[in-house]
Amino acid sequence: MPKSTDELDLVVEVTEDGQRRRIRQRLHPAEYSIGSDPACAICVSHSGISRQHARLLYDPNDAQIEDLGSTNGTFVDGVRIKRRVHIHVGQRVIIGACVIWLDHPQEGPGPAAPAPPAGTERPAKPPAPAPRPEEPAPIPGDTARALMRKFKAQIHSELLKRLDLKRLVGTNTTATKSLQDKVRATVASIVNEIKEQLPASIAPAQLTREIIQEAIGLGPLDDLLEDGEITEIMVNGPDRVYVERRGKIQLTERTFVDDAQVLAIIERIVAPIGKRIDESSPYVDARLPDGSRVNAIIAPLSLKGPTITIRKFAKTPFTVADLIRFGTLTDQIAEFMRICVLLRKNIIISGGTGSGKTTFLNVLSNFLPKDERIVTIEDTAELRLNQPHVVSLEARPANIEGRGAVTIRDLVRNALRMRPDRIVVGECRGGESLDMLQAMNTGHDGSLTTVHSNSPRDTISRMETMVLMAGMELPSRAIREQIASAVDIICHTDRLSDGTRRVTKISEVTGMEKDVIVMQDMFIFKQTGLDPKGRVLGYFTATGSVPTFIDEVRIRGLQLDREVFTQQVESTP
């Protein structure tokens, strides 16, 4: 490194319309923010650059670059950095569509950045750099993206000539390790052959990585799937990719080349599990190897191009301790639910879309005894039970001729012949509700399922409607008697305005009075307002109602403090 603060310039190079444009700025000891935000010390409004993309820390004896959580990443010598790293003179750093490096000053005075204020070693916002008179500032546009697409298309074409990609990925979501290695080696070889043609804004290592992801992975979605903070990915056509992060939906900078690439990703997801998507069957439910749920819909039903929605599963399944930490429920409520599972109470988890029903069902399943035979039934397999004796069944759609469909109702009927101790249905949404109620009423106590509804009372109405969907002309009173006899506990979950999930009601079905099913709420979540940051304030509290099966707890030798049902449980910030 140089001995003086005046000995280095920062050079920013952007490729526009096939031509390279540079700006040069004299450096002083300071922190320089880099991004597309006009407030950044080094503002480059260009595709692929986040508003706050990276930070350069410079002093006379050292220079370091740090990525600020950008979408497209910061690369040093072609390697994406995950922490602060040291850089030296001439070392290329890729910032989105730009290349930056440190350089010794050219001859002539050149513009210099104003010195930092006296007594301040590192001002928070150095003045924005002024371009050299002879070097025009970069022009915003999509040229870098177009160049990247051009080279990707060239490499894809050559890759298809050398390898049969459909054969490589036709039997699994990702190719086997040996075939993956073959693809990586072939792509690396092709990129090396055209390396001299690449503009400075395209790092060979980055290009190689993206081509491999598109060839044997899920393309632009791979990095999003690896991000632990993202819970949902929504692709609205090739140029609009949204994610849900910490309960809030955000637009990302990820894009696909065209509709064909999105379709290829969808086919790569659905083919390994024996499903299909085409004009005759333009929507499909599928899953990824880690259990994440996928829904895809294409033209002519989707007017904005192929659409993908991925509900991600945590790599490590959530436990009851995690839900308590998140504020979804309290340890007293969790203990009550554990007792209900051990007492073989039939439990329904209700709630709206995205309210955490399946997550809560997975957590409750951890309370199931390990010596019982459990049969799970789902449209798309999502449940991940830890017990050793689990049989997982998955429904099957009709084939291209409209035959061969196996419904949830078929599987519930078949499960009754499989000697189950517990039946767990991922979701009741139709005629299978009748068979589920019949199972609960004929010796299969302790069953678990989920239902879409807006409240515990609405859950009862929904189940009555779904029983009628079975095609049986039963009187309403007979259906309600079946429900009152079969269902013991309804746990209702909600997604609140700040994106958090809460178990907002736990209700017991106590019987019938005339033609009305009688219920009592035992625990509720009361919202009291919002804090200045928009986070929901409230507390869990008991209603004073004691479950009718409280004596069973003592008979089974379990412990449950009655005071839990008569006190405020816990406040939540």
Short mmCIF file of N, CA, C and O in Angstrom, two decimals, residues 8 73 89 99 105 107 161 190 207 301 315 427 429 437 491 524 527 534:
data_model
loop_
_atom_site.label_atom_id
_atom_site.label_comp_id
_atom_site.label_asym_id
_atom_site.label_seq_id
_atom_site.Cartn_x
_atom_site.Cartn_y
_atom_site.Cartn_z
N LEU A 8 -3.45 7.24 -4.24
CA LEU A 8 -4.32 6.28 -4.91
C LEU A 8 -5.61 6.93 -5.39
O LEU A 8 -6.16 7.82 -4.75
N GLY A 73 -24.50 -9.68 -5.30
CA GLY A 73 -23.21 -10.00 -4.71
C GLY A 73 -22.07 -9.10 -5.14
O GLY A 73 -22.17 -8.31 -6.09
N VAL A 89 -3.71 -2.77 -4.97
CA VAL A 89 -3.74 -1.97 -6.19
C VAL A 89 -3.90 -2.88 -7.41
O VAL A 89 -3.19 -3.88 -7.56
N VAL A 99 -17.02 -2.68 -12.63
CA VAL A 99 -15.73 -3.16 -12.13
C VAL A 99 -15.02 -1.98 -11.47
O VAL A 99 -14.97 -0.89 -12.05
N PRO A 105 -2.37 7.38 -9.22
CA PRO A 105 -2.87 8.54 -9.98
C PRO A 105 -2.20 8.66 -11.33
O PRO A 105 -1.01 8.36 -11.50
N GLU A 107 -0.88 11.00 -14.55
CA GLU A 107 -0.18 12.28 -14.58
C GLU A 107 -1.18 13.41 -14.74
O GLU A 107 -2.16 13.30 -15.45
N LYS A 161 -24.78 -28.82 -27.35
CA LYS A 161 -24.10 -29.61 -28.37
C LYS A 161 -23.22 -30.68 -27.75
O LYS A 161 -23.07 -31.78 -28.29
N ILE A 190 -15.93 -24.24 -21.66
CA ILE A 190 -16.51 -23.32 -22.65
C ILE A 190 -16.22 -21.88 -22.26
O ILE A 190 -15.84 -21.04 -23.10
N LEU A 207 -20.12 -15.91 -14.25
CA LEU A 207 -20.81 -16.44 -15.41
C LEU A 207 -20.88 -17.96 -15.35
O LEU A 207 -21.93 -18.57 -15.61
N LEU A 301 -53.66 -19.90 -18.73
CA LEU A 301 -54.29 -19.43 -17.50
C LEU A 301 -53.56 -18.22 -16.92
O LEU A 301 -54.18 -17.31 -16.38
N LYS A 315 -34.49 -25.47 6.75
CA LYS A 315 -33.59 -26.62 6.60
C LYS A 315 -33.61 -27.48 7.86
O LYS A 315 -33.52 -28.70 7.79
N GLU A 427 -54.25 -31.59 4.89
CA GLU A 427 -55.31 -30.60 4.82
C GLU A 427 -56.60 -31.24 4.33
O GLU A 427 -56.58 -31.99 3.35
N ARG A 429 -59.97 -30.49 2.53
CA ARG A 429 -60.55 -29.42 1.71
C ARG A 429 -61.74 -29.89 0.88
O ARG A 429 -62.23 -29.15 0.03
N LEU A 437 -63.89 -37.71 9.65
CA LEU A 437 -64.77 -37.73 10.81
C LEU A 437 -65.15 -39.16 11.18
O LEU A 437 -65.21 -39.52 12.36
N CYS A 491 -57.29 -25.43 17.10
CA CYS A 491 -56.25 -24.41 17.29
C CYS A 491 -56.28 -23.48 16.08
O CYS A 491 -56.06 -23.95 14.95
N ILE A 524 -56.62 -17.32 24.32
CA ILE A 524 -56.75 -16.39 23.20
C ILE A 524 -55.57 -15.42 23.21
O ILE A 524 -54.93 -15.23 24.26
N GLN A 527 -54.71 -8.59 20.88
CA GLN A 527 -53.84 -7.54 20.33
C GLN A 527 -54.21 -6.20 20.96
O GLN A 527 -55.38 -5.83 21.04
N GLY A 534 -44.32 -0.64 13.78
CA GLY A 534 -45.39 -1.40 13.14
C GLY A 534 -45.53 -2.82 13.64
O GLY A 534 -46.32 -3.60 13.09
#
